[in-house]
């Protein structure tokens, strides 16, 4: 009885220690979220120097958002760039992860390689993008290098062609994220019971068989986690294309992402449309997060 | 017959292993080259003068680094201010974030209270929500609070960082026994003192890793600061980079442009090289269960 009382007295400290988190969360995340949703139901923008609204318009902003069709284009751009970044990234990460975690292979210098492949993840995305902009500009070092070795006879306009502009953005993102993915997958592979590999070896399985029949199936929860979090990250694609194209999304708006679109509305103070777009993005991420939550939740129950 | 078959298999596997090792090294070297090449070119170009840069590409550094640097510092971009601002914002964010995230994790880890079973899943749920989707309300709030051009809206929100919280919680589960806290109570230590004097020192490895991650992500952050900071004296490095991009860059001395990029990238690379072991381990540790 007495011990119980004491525990209760201590346990109020649980609430006390939570105060900073809750307060900051409510002020800087919850209230902004509510006002963002609130804004999405109001007409509120600047037409020249005159302020239009705020006036309640119900779902008008959402209707306009989808009727204009831009959101579809930007969604497509974002997804296309995510896919051409994610496919090589996951394949390379699986391969490297398998090699790093394979004890029989006895690779030397893995620490060096891990250090190098993780490095681009810490680089300031805007500076990295500015670097690529200068390197791949029409008179930049890459073009002069390619011309010096006789690969091309005149500068290739990397930033004026849809394919190469999207490709560059995907390349930068891939470079920045494959090291991180490799380390996540490697940690997952190291967590697999080594007895399984030994048993497979005794049965004479080749390393390809081991990879496809043991490693990959057991890695599925982590793979789903990596894929969904990468998709959530991909939807937030902003710094790299914003700096590379100076916010225009050129050529022909083919590299304009959803967040760049949002950023544009925020700068032009078109708060109604920005609100509607934010809510759409919020709903998409919430659904994706729920999937992650389910996957990792299941994983936890198992072990 | 059986033995011969076995031997053949062994041999086959042995060869396969050898070939696979060579393949692995080839791929690793190619990939490492792809990761480092850009920074090497950046380094080379930062040391060359504008006219050298126009005349074509070379792999040998030039002797113009000091000159480029001088031109940049005396130019129109307030880079020392930018560096100082970035340092202030990132350092304060990292300090506040790790201290309060540890505190939040401790509240969930060490105490039993009624709302715990709702609060813990709630924090995990909000973990994935990107800051961009609440940016509109955030900007309006900041302007209502008259905090534009202030660092407070960039620093204080890191107190509520679900990802850091989650890492700390995971770490506590593996290395902070509750019996230790019991013992401190018996010795008459107050709860707040126990947290500061016993829990925090035990969490040092986790705190170091998360401090680095928070510092770097704050250092690299472009979206939010660009919406909040408008005064030239208050701008952080990523905003200056964007300004450099938005300027009519052909008129620029390209040597200066490269030095500016190098100036934002290389400090992080150097710090990383010293701490890489802990960082890479930290990524792996935090990942085991997402």
Coordinates of C-alpha atoms in Angstrom, one line a residue:
Chain A
X1 CA 0.0 0.0 0.0
X2 CA 2.7 2.4 1.0
X3 CA 4.9 1.4 -1.9
X4 CA 2.0 1.9 -4.3
X5 CA 1.5 5.5 -3.0
X6 CA 5.2 6.2 -3.4
X7 CA 5.1 5.0 -7.0
X8 CA 2.2 7.2 -7.7
X9 CA 4.0 10.2 -6.3
X10 CA 7.0 9.5 -8.5
X11 CA 4.9 8.9 -11.6
X12 CA 3.6 12.4 -11.7
X13 CA 7.1 13.2 -12.9
X14 CA 6.3 11.3 -16.1
X15 CA 3.9 14.2 -16.9
X16 CA 6.3 16.9 -15.7
X17 CA 9.0 15.6 -18.0
X18 CA 6.6 15.6 -20.9
X19 CA 5.7 19.2 -20.5
X20 CA 8.4 20.7 -22.8
X21 CA 7.6 18.3 -25.6
X22 CA 3.9 18.7 -25.4
X23 CA 4.0 22.5 -25.2
X24 CA 6.4 22.9 -28.1
X25 CA 4.5 20.3 -30.1
X26 CA 1.2 22.1 -29.6
X27 CA 2.5 25.6 -30.3
X28 CA 4.8 24.9 -33.3
X29 CA 3.2 21.9 -34.9
X30 CA -0.3 21.3 -33.8
X31 CA -1.6 24.9 -34.0
X32 CA 0.1 25.4 -37.4
X33 CA -1.5 22.2 -38.6
X34 CA -5.0 23.4 -37.5
X35 CA -4.6 26.8 -39.1
X36 CA -3.3 25.2 -42.3
X37 CA -6.4 23.1 -42.6
X38 CA -8.5 26.1 -41.6
X39 CA -6.9 28.2 -44.4
X40 CA -7.7 25.6 -47.0
X41 CA -11.4 26.5 -46.7
X42 CA -10.9 30.2 -47.3
X43 CA -10.3 32.3 -50.4
X44 CA -7.2 34.4 -49.4
X45 CA -4.6 35.7 -51.9
X46 CA -3.0 38.8 -53.2
X47 CA -4.0 40.2 -56.6
X48 CA -1.4 42.7 -57.3
X49 CA -1.4 44.8 -54.2
X50 CA -5.0 44.2 -53.2
X51 CA -5.7 41.5 -50.6
X52 CA -8.6 39.2 -51.7
X53 CA -10.4 37.6 -48.8
X54 CA -10.2 35.8 -46.5
X55 CA -13.7 34.6 -47.4
X56 CA -15.1 31.2 -46.6
X57 CA -15.5 29.2 -49.8
X58 CA -15.9 25.7 -48.5
X59 CA -14.2 23.2 -50.8
X60 CA -13.7 25.6 -53.6
X61 CA -9.8 25.6 -53.2
X62 CA -9.7 21.9 -53.5
X63 CA -11.9 21.9 -56.6
X64 CA -9.6 24.6 -58.2
X65 CA -6.5 22.7 -57.2
X66 CA -7.6 19.6 -59.0
X67 CA -9.4 21.4 -61.9
X68 CA -6.3 23.3 -62.9
X69 CA -4.5 20.0 -63.4
X70 CA -1.1 21.3 -62.3
X71 CA -1.1 19.2 -59.2
X72 CA -1.4 16.1 -61.4
X73 CA 1.7 17.1 -63.4
X74 CA 3.7 17.9 -60.3
X75 CA 2.7 14.7 -58.7
X76 CA 3.8 12.9 -61.8
X77 CA 7.1 14.7 -61.9
X78 CA 7.8 13.9 -58.2
X79 CA 6.9 10.3 -58.6
X80 CA 8.9 9.9 -61.9
X81 CA 12.0 11.4 -60.2
X82 CA 11.5 9.2 -57.1
X83 CA 11.2 6.0 -59.2
X84 CA 14.4 6.7 -61.3
X85 CA 16.2 7.4 -58.0
X86 CA 14.7 4.6 -56.0
X87 CA 15.1 1.6 -58.3
X88 CA 18.9 1.8 -58.8
X89 CA 19.3 2.8 -55.1
X90 CA 17.5 -0.2 -53.7
X91 CA 19.2 -2.7 -56.1
X92 CA 22.7 -1.2 -55.3
X93 CA 21.9 -1.1 -51.5
X94 CA 20.8 -4.8 -51.5
X95 CA 23.9 -5.8 -53.3
X96 CA 26.3 -3.8 -51.1
X97 CA 24.4 -4.8 -48.0
X98 CA 24.7 -8.5 -48.9
X99 CA 28.4 -8.1 -49.5
X100 CA 29.1 -6.2 -46.4
X101 CA 27.2 -8.6 -44.2
X102 CA 28.6 -11.8 -45.9
X103 CA 31.2 -13.3 -43.5
X104 CA 32.5 -15.7 -46.1
X105 CA 33.4 -12.9 -48.5
X106 CA 35.8 -11.3 -45.9
X107 CA 36.0 -8.0 -47.7
X108 CA 38.8 -5.7 -46.6
X109 CA 38.3 -1.9 -46.0
X110 CA 34.6 -2.1 -45.4
X111 CA 34.8 0.7 -42.9
X112 CA 36.4 2.9 -45.5
X113 CA 33.7 2.1 -48.1
X114 CA 30.9 2.6 -45.6
X115 CA 32.3 5.9 -44.6
X116 CA 32.6 7.0 -48.3
X117 CA 29.1 5.9 -49.4
X118 CA 27.4 7.6 -46.4
X119 CA 29.3 10.9 -46.9
X120 CA 26.9 12.5 -49.5
X121 CA 24.0 12.1 -47.1
X122 CA 25.5 14.7 -44.8
X123 CA 26.2 17.3 -47.6
X124 CA 24.0 20.4 -47.7
X125 CA 21.5 19.5 -50.5
X126 CA 21.4 23.1 -51.7
X127 CA 25.2 23.3 -52.0
X128 CA 25.4 19.9 -53.7
X129 CA 22.7 21.0 -56.2
X130 CA 24.5 24.3 -56.8
X131 CA 27.7 22.3 -57.4
X132 CA 25.9 20.1 -60.0
X133 CA 24.4 23.2 -61.6
X134 CA 27.9 24.6 -62.2
X135 CA 29.5 21.3 -63.1
X136 CA 26.8 20.4 -65.7
X137 CA 26.2 23.9 -67.1
X138 CA 26.6 24.3 -70.8
X139 CA 30.2 25.6 -70.5
X140 CA 30.9 23.7 -67.3
X141 CA 33.7 21.1 -66.5
X142 CA 31.6 18.0 -67.3
X143 CA 30.9 19.3 -70.8
X144 CA 34.5 20.4 -71.4
X145 CA 35.7 17.0 -70.0
X146 CA 33.4 15.1 -72.4
X147 CA 34.6 17.3 -75.3
X148 CA 38.2 16.9 -74.4
X149 CA 37.9 13.1 -74.6
X150 CA 36.1 13.4 -77.8
X151 CA 32.8 11.9 -76.5
X152 CA 30.7 14.8 -77.8
X153 CA 31.6 17.6 -80.3
X154 CA 29.5 20.4 -78.8
X155 CA 28.2 21.0 -75.3
X156 CA 25.2 18.9 -74.2
X157 CA 22.5 21.0 -72.6
X158 CA 21.9 18.9 -69.5
X159 CA 19.6 21.4 -67.9
X160 CA 17.5 22.1 -71.0
X161 CA 16.5 18.5 -71.7
X162 CA 13.7 16.8 -69.7
X163 CA 15.4 13.5 -69.4
X164 CA 18.8 14.7 -68.4
X165 CA 17.4 17.4 -66.0
X166 CA 15.2 14.8 -64.2
X167 CA 18.1 12.3 -64.4
X168 CA 20.5 14.7 -62.7
X169 CA 18.1 15.3 -59.9
X170 CA 17.5 11.6 -59.5
X171 CA 21.3 11.0 -59.6
X172 CA 21.9 13.5 -56.8
X173 CA 19.2 12.0 -54.6
X174 CA 20.4 8.5 -55.3
X175 CA 24.0 9.5 -54.3
X176 CA 22.7 11.2 -51.2
X177 CA 20.5 8.3 -50.0
X178 CA 21.9 4.9 -51.2
X179 CA 24.6 4.9 -48.4
X180 CA 21.9 5.3 -45.8
X181 CA 19.7 2.6 -47.3
X182 CA 22.7 0.3 -47.5
X183 CA 23.5 0.7 -43.8
X184 CA 19.8 0.1 -42.9
X185 CA 19.6 -3.1 -45.0
X186 CA 22.9 -4.3 -43.8
X187 CA 21.8 -3.9 -40.2
X188 CA 18.7 -5.9 -41.1
X189 CA 20.8 -8.6 -42.8
X190 CA 23.1 -8.9 -39.8
X191 CA 20.1 -9.5 -37.6
X192 CA 19.2 -12.7 -39.5
X193 CA 20.0 -15.8 -37.5
X194 CA 23.4 -17.1 -38.8
X195 CA 22.2 -20.7 -38.2
X196 CA 20.0 -20.3 -41.2
X197 CA 23.0 -19.5 -43.4
X198 CA 25.0 -22.3 -42.0
X199 CA 22.2 -24.8 -42.6
X200 CA 21.9 -23.5 -46.2
X201 CA 25.7 -23.9 -46.7
X202 CA 25.5 -27.5 -45.4
X203 CA 22.7 -28.2 -47.9
X204 CA 25.0 -26.9 -50.7
X205 CA 23.1 -23.7 -51.5
X206 CA 24.8 -21.2 -53.7
X207 CA 25.1 -17.6 -52.5
X208 CA 22.5 -16.5 -55.1
X209 CA 20.1 -19.1 -53.7
X210 CA 20.8 -18.0 -50.2
X211 CA 20.1 -14.4 -51.1
X212 CA 16.8 -15.0 -52.8
X213 CA 15.5 -17.9 -50.6
X214 CA 16.6 -16.7 -47.2
X215 CA 17.8 -13.1 -47.0
X216 CA 15.2 -11.4 -49.2
X217 CA 12.1 -13.0 -47.6
X218 CA 13.3 -12.4 -44.1
X219 CA 14.2 -8.8 -45.0
X220 CA 10.7 -8.0 -46.3
X221 CA 9.5 -5.9 -43.3
X222 CA 12.7 -3.7 -43.5
X223 CA 12.3 -3.5 -47.3
X224 CA 8.8 -2.2 -47.0
X225 CA 9.9 0.2 -44.3
X226 CA 12.7 1.5 -46.5
X227 CA 10.5 1.8 -49.5
X228 CA 7.7 3.7 -47.8
X229 CA 10.0 6.1 -45.8
X230 CA 11.8 6.7 -49.1
X231 CA 8.5 7.5 -50.8
X232 CA 7.6 9.9 -48.0
X233 CA 11.0 11.5 -48.4
X234 CA 10.6 11.6 -52.1
X235 CA 7.3 13.5 -51.8
X236 CA 9.2 16.2 -49.9
X237 CA 11.7 16.6 -52.7
X238 CA 12.5 20.3 -52.7
X239 CA 16.1 21.6 -52.2
X240 CA 17.7 19.9 -55.1
X241 CA 15.3 20.8 -57.9
X242 CA 14.6 24.2 -56.4
X243 CA 18.3 25.2 -56.5
X244 CA 19.1 23.4 -59.7
X245 CA 16.3 25.2 -61.7
X246 CA 16.2 28.3 -59.6
X247 CA 12.6 27.5 -58.6
X248 CA 11.3 27.4 -62.2
X249 CA 11.1 23.6 -62.5
X250 CA 12.4 24.0 -66.1
X251 CA 12.6 22.6 -68.7
X252 CA 8.8 23.1 -69.3
X253 CA 7.9 22.5 -65.6
X254 CA 9.1 18.9 -65.9
X255 CA 11.2 19.0 -62.7
X256 CA 8.6 21.0 -60.7
X257 CA 7.8 19.0 -57.5
X258 CA 4.8 19.2 -55.2
X259 CA 6.8 21.1 -52.4
X260 CA 8.2 23.5 -55.0
X261 CA 4.5 24.2 -55.9
X262 CA 3.7 24.7 -52.3
X263 CA 6.7 27.0 -51.8
X264 CA 5.5 29.1 -54.8
X265 CA 2.0 29.6 -53.2
X266 CA 3.6 30.5 -49.9
X267 CA 5.8 33.1 -51.4
X268 CA 2.9 34.6 -53.5
X269 CA 0.8 34.6 -50.3
X270 CA -1.9 32.5 -51.9
X271 CA -2.8 30.9 -48.6
X272 CA -6.1 29.3 -49.7
X273 CA -4.4 27.2 -52.4
X274 CA -1.3 26.5 -50.2
X275 CA -3.6 25.3 -47.5
X276 CA -5.5 22.9 -49.8
X277 CA -2.2 21.6 -51.2
X278 CA -0.8 21.1 -47.7
X279 CA -3.9 19.1 -46.7
X280 CA -3.6 16.8 -49.7
X281 CA 0.0 16.2 -49.0
X282 CA -0.8 15.6 -45.3
X283 CA -3.4 13.0 -46.2
X284 CA -1.0 11.2 -48.5
X285 CA 1.8 11.1 -45.9
X286 CA -0.6 10.1 -43.2
X287 CA -1.7 7.0 -45.2
X288 CA 1.9 6.1 -46.0
X289 CA 2.9 6.6 -42.3
X290 CA 0.1 4.3 -41.2
X291 CA 1.5 1.5 -43.4
X292 CA 5.0 2.0 -41.9
X293 CA 3.4 2.0 -38.4
X294 CA 1.7 -1.3 -39.2
X295 CA 4.9 -2.9 -40.6
X296 CA 7.2 -1.9 -37.9
X297 CA 4.6 -2.6 -35.2
X298 CA 4.3 -6.2 -36.5
X299 CA 8.1 -6.5 -36.6
X300 CA 8.3 -5.5 -32.9
X301 CA 5.8 -8.0 -31.7
X302 CA 7.9 -10.8 -33.3
X303 CA 11.0 -9.9 -31.5
Chain B
X1 CA 32.1 -40.6 -56.4
X2 CA 30.4 -38.8 -53.6
X3 CA 33.7 -37.3 -52.5
X4 CA 34.6 -36.2 -56.0
X5 CA 31.3 -34.5 -56.3
X6 CA 31.8 -32.8 -53.0
X7 CA 35.3 -31.7 -54.0
X8 CA 34.0 -30.3 -57.3
X9 CA 31.4 -28.4 -55.4
X10 CA 34.0 -27.0 -53.0
X11 CA 36.2 -26.0 -55.9
X12 CA 33.3 -24.4 -57.7
X13 CA 32.3 -22.5 -54.6
X14 CA 35.9 -21.4 -54.0
X15 CA 36.2 -20.0 -57.5
X16 CA 32.9 -18.4 -57.1
X17 CA 34.0 -16.8 -53.9
X18 CA 37.1 -15.4 -55.5
X19 CA 35.3 -14.1 -58.5
X20 CA 32.6 -12.5 -56.3
X21 CA 35.2 -10.8 -54.1
X22 CA 36.8 -9.2 -57.2
X23 CA 33.4 -8.2 -58.5
X24 CA 32.6 -6.7 -55.0
X25 CA 35.8 -4.7 -55.0
X26 CA 35.2 -3.4 -58.5
X27 CA 31.7 -2.3 -57.7
X28 CA 32.7 -0.7 -54.4
X29 CA 35.6 1.2 -56.0
X30 CA 33.3 2.4 -58.8
X31 CA 30.6 3.5 -56.3
X32 CA 33.2 5.2 -54.1
X33 CA 34.6 7.0 -57.1
X34 CA 31.0 8.2 -58.0
X35 CA 30.6 9.5 -54.4
X36 CA 33.9 11.4 -54.3
X37 CA 34.4 12.6 -57.8
X38 CA 32.2 15.7 -57.5
X39 CA 34.0 16.9 -54.4
X40 CA 37.4 16.4 -56.0
X41 CA 36.3 18.5 -59.0
X42 CA 34.9 21.1 -56.5
X43 CA 38.2 21.2 -54.8
X44 CA 40.2 21.6 -58.0
X45 CA 37.9 24.3 -59.4
X46 CA 38.0 26.2 -56.1
X47 CA 41.7 26.6 -56.6
X48 CA 41.5 27.9 -60.2
X49 CA 40.9 31.4 -61.5
X50 CA 37.9 32.4 -63.6
X51 CA 39.9 32.5 -66.8
X52 CA 41.5 29.1 -66.1
X53 CA 38.0 27.7 -65.5
X54 CA 36.8 29.1 -68.9
X55 CA 39.6 27.4 -70.8
X56 CA 38.6 23.9 -69.9
X57 CA 38.9 21.1 -67.4
X58 CA 42.0 19.7 -65.7
X59 CA 42.6 17.3 -62.8
X60 CA 45.5 19.4 -61.4
X61 CA 44.8 22.0 -58.8
X62 CA 45.6 25.6 -59.6
X63 CA 47.1 28.3 -57.3
X64 CA 44.3 30.7 -57.1
X65 CA 42.5 29.5 -53.9
X66 CA 43.6 32.4 -51.7
X67 CA 42.7 35.0 -54.4
X68 CA 39.2 33.4 -54.9
X69 CA 38.7 33.4 -51.2
X70 CA 39.7 37.1 -50.8
X71 CA 37.3 38.1 -53.6
X72 CA 34.5 36.1 -52.0
X73 CA 35.0 37.6 -48.6
X74 CA 35.2 41.1 -50.0
X75 CA 32.2 40.5 -52.3
X76 CA 28.5 41.2 -51.8
X77 CA 27.5 37.9 -50.1
X78 CA 27.7 38.3 -46.3
X79 CA 29.3 34.9 -45.8
X80 CA 30.8 35.4 -42.4
X81 CA 27.4 36.4 -41.1
X82 CA 26.0 33.4 -42.9
X83 CA 28.5 31.1 -41.2
X84 CA 27.9 32.6 -37.8
X85 CA 24.1 32.4 -38.2
X86 CA 24.3 28.8 -39.4
X87 CA 26.5 27.9 -36.4
X88 CA 24.2 29.6 -33.9
X89 CA 21.1 28.0 -35.2
X90 CA 22.6 24.5 -35.6
X91 CA 24.4 24.4 -32.2
X92 CA 21.4 25.6 -30.3
X93 CA 19.0 23.3 -32.2
X94 CA 21.3 20.3 -31.5
X95 CA 21.6 21.2 -27.8
X96 CA 17.9 21.7 -27.1
X97 CA 16.9 18.8 -29.3
X98 CA 19.0 16.2 -27.5
X99 CA 18.3 17.5 -24.0
X100 CA 14.6 17.6 -24.3
X101 CA 14.3 14.4 -26.5
X102 CA 16.2 12.5 -23.8
X103 CA 13.8 14.0 -21.2
X104 CA 10.8 13.0 -23.1
X105 CA 12.1 9.5 -23.7
X106 CA 12.9 9.3 -20.0
X107 CA 9.4 10.2 -19.1
X108 CA 8.0 7.4 -21.2
X109 CA 10.8 4.9 -20.2
X110 CA 11.0 5.3 -16.4
X111 CA 7.4 6.2 -15.3
X112 CA 4.0 4.5 -15.3
X113 CA 1.2 6.9 -15.8
X114 CA -2.3 6.7 -17.2
X115 CA -1.9 8.6 -20.4
X116 CA 1.3 6.8 -21.4
X117 CA -0.4 4.2 -23.5
X118 CA -1.9 7.0 -25.6
X119 CA 1.1 9.4 -25.7
X120 CA 3.7 6.9 -26.8
X121 CA 1.9 5.7 -29.9
X122 CA 0.9 9.3 -30.6
X123 CA 4.5 10.4 -30.8
X124 CA 5.3 7.5 -33.1
X125 CA 2.4 8.5 -35.3
X126 CA 3.5 12.1 -35.8
X127 CA 7.0 11.0 -36.5
X128 CA 6.5 10.8 -40.2
X129 CA 4.6 14.0 -40.7
X130 CA 6.9 16.3 -42.7
X131 CA 7.3 19.9 -41.6
X132 CA 6.5 21.2 -45.0
X133 CA 2.8 20.3 -44.7
X134 CA 2.3 22.6 -41.7
X135 CA 4.6 25.3 -43.1
X136 CA 1.7 27.6 -44.0
X137 CA 0.3 27.7 -40.5
X138 CA 3.9 27.9 -39.1
X139 CA 4.7 31.0 -41.2
X140 CA 1.4 32.7 -40.2
X141 CA 2.1 31.9 -36.5
X142 CA 5.7 33.2 -36.7
X143 CA 4.5 36.5 -38.2
X144 CA 1.7 36.8 -35.6
X145 CA 4.3 36.3 -32.9
X146 CA 6.5 38.9 -34.5
X147 CA 9.3 36.4 -34.7
X148 CA 10.3 36.9 -38.4
X149 CA 14.0 37.4 -38.8
X150 CA 14.5 35.7 -35.4
X151 CA 16.2 32.4 -34.8
X152 CA 13.7 31.3 -32.2
X153 CA 11.3 29.7 -34.7
X154 CA 14.2 27.7 -36.1
X155 CA 15.6 26.5 -32.8
X156 CA 12.7 26.0 -30.3
X157 CA 10.6 23.6 -32.4
X158 CA 13.4 21.0 -32.3
X159 CA 12.4 20.4 -28.6
X160 CA 9.6 18.3 -30.0
X161 CA 11.6 15.9 -32.3
X162 CA 9.9 12.5 -32.5
X163 CA 12.7 10.8 -34.4
X164 CA 15.4 11.8 -31.8
X165 CA 12.9 10.8 -29.1
X166 CA 12.5 7.4 -30.6
X167 CA 16.2 6.8 -30.9
X168 CA 16.7 7.8 -27.2
X169 CA 13.9 5.5 -26.2
X170 CA 15.4 2.6 -28.0
X171 CA 18.8 3.3 -26.4
X172 CA 17.3 3.5 -22.9
X173 CA 15.6 0.1 -23.4
X174 CA 19.0 -1.5 -24.0
X175 CA 21.2 0.4 -21.6
X176 CA 19.3 2.2 -18.8
X177 CA 18.2 -0.3 -16.1
X178 CA 15.3 0.9 -14.0
X179 CA 17.0 -0.5 -10.9
X180 CA 19.6 2.2 -11.2
X181 CA 16.9 4.9 -10.9
X182 CA 15.5 3.0 -7.9
X183 CA 18.9 3.1 -6.2
X184 CA 19.2 6.8 -6.8
X185 CA 15.8 7.3 -5.2
X186 CA 16.8 5.3 -2.1
X187 CA 19.9 7.6 -1.8
X188 CA 17.5 10.5 -1.7
X189 CA 18.1 12.0 -5.1
X190 CA 15.3 14.1 -6.5
X191 CA 13.8 13.0 -9.8
X192 CA 15.1 16.0 -11.7
X193 CA 18.5 15.6 -10.3
X194 CA 18.5 11.9 -11.1
X195 CA 17.8 12.8 -14.7
X196 CA 20.5 15.4 -15.0
X197 CA 23.2 13.7 -12.9
X198 CA 22.7 10.0 -13.6
X199 CA 20.6 9.5 -16.8
X200 CA 22.2 12.1 -19.0
X201 CA 25.8 10.9 -18.5
X202 CA 24.7 7.3 -19.2
X203 CA 23.1 8.4 -22.4
X204 CA 26.3 10.1 -23.7
X205 CA 26.9 7.9 -26.7
X206 CA 23.3 8.3 -28.0
X207 CA 23.4 12.0 -27.2
X208 CA 26.6 12.4 -29.3
X209 CA 25.2 10.6 -32.3
X210 CA 21.9 12.5 -32.2
X211 CA 23.5 15.9 -31.6
X212 CA 25.6 15.4 -34.8
X213 CA 22.5 14.4 -36.8
X214 CA 20.4 17.3 -35.5
X215 CA 23.3 19.7 -36.1
X216 CA 23.8 18.5 -39.7
X217 CA 20.1 18.6 -40.6
X218 CA 19.8 22.0 -39.2
X219 CA 22.9 23.2 -40.9
X220 CA 21.6 21.9 -44.3
X221 CA 18.0 23.1 -43.8
X222 CA 16.9 25.4 -46.5
X223 CA 13.0 25.3 -46.7
X224 CA 12.0 26.7 -43.3
X225 CA 14.8 29.3 -42.8
X226 CA 14.1 30.7 -46.3
X227 CA 10.5 31.3 -45.3
X228 CA 11.4 33.0 -42.0
X229 CA 14.7 34.9 -42.6
X230 CA 14.5 37.9 -44.9
X231 CA 17.1 40.3 -43.5
X232 CA 20.5 39.8 -45.2
X233 CA 22.3 39.9 -41.8
X234 CA 20.2 37.0 -40.5
X235 CA 20.5 34.6 -43.4
X236 CA 22.0 31.1 -43.1
X237 CA 24.4 29.5 -45.6
X238 CA 21.8 27.5 -47.6
X239 CA 19.8 30.8 -48.3
X240 CA 23.0 32.5 -49.5
X241 CA 23.7 29.5 -51.8
X242 CA 20.2 30.0 -53.2
X243 CA 20.9 33.7 -53.6
X244 CA 24.0 32.9 -55.5
X245 CA 22.0 30.6 -57.8
X246 CA 19.4 33.3 -58.3
X247 CA 21.9 36.0 -59.2
X248 CA 22.9 36.3 -62.9
X249 CA 25.6 33.8 -62.4
X250 CA 27.3 34.2 -65.7
X251 CA 28.6 37.6 -64.6
X252 CA 30.1 35.9 -61.6
X253 CA 33.7 35.0 -61.1
X254 CA 33.3 31.2 -61.2
X255 CA 36.3 30.7 -58.9
X256 CA 34.3 32.6 -56.2
X257 CA 31.2 30.4 -56.8
X258 CA 33.2 27.2 -56.3
X259 CA 34.9 28.6 -53.2
X260 CA 31.5 29.5 -51.8
X261 CA 30.2 26.0 -52.4
X262 CA 33.3 24.5 -50.9
X263 CA 32.9 26.7 -47.9
X264 CA 29.5 25.3 -47.2
X265 CA 30.4 21.7 -47.9
X266 CA 33.9 21.0 -46.6
X267 CA 33.5 21.9 -42.9
X268 CA 30.9 19.1 -42.6
X269 CA 33.1 16.7 -44.5
X270 CA 36.0 17.3 -42.2
X271 CA 34.0 16.9 -39.1
X272 CA 32.5 13.7 -40.6
X273 CA 35.9 12.2 -41.3
X274 CA 36.7 12.5 -37.6
X275 CA 33.5 11.1 -36.4
X276 CA 32.5 8.7 -39.2
X277 CA 32.8 5.6 -37.1
X278 CA 30.2 6.7 -34.6
X279 CA 27.9 8.2 -37.2
X280 CA 27.8 5.0 -39.4
X281 CA 27.3 2.9 -36.3
X282 CA 24.6 5.3 -35.1
X283 CA 22.7 5.0 -38.4
X284 CA 22.8 1.2 -38.1
X285 CA 21.7 1.3 -34.4
X286 CA 18.7 3.5 -34.9
X287 CA 17.6 1.5 -37.8
X288 CA 17.2 -2.0 -36.3
X289 CA 13.5 -1.4 -35.7
X290 CA 13.0 1.6 -37.8

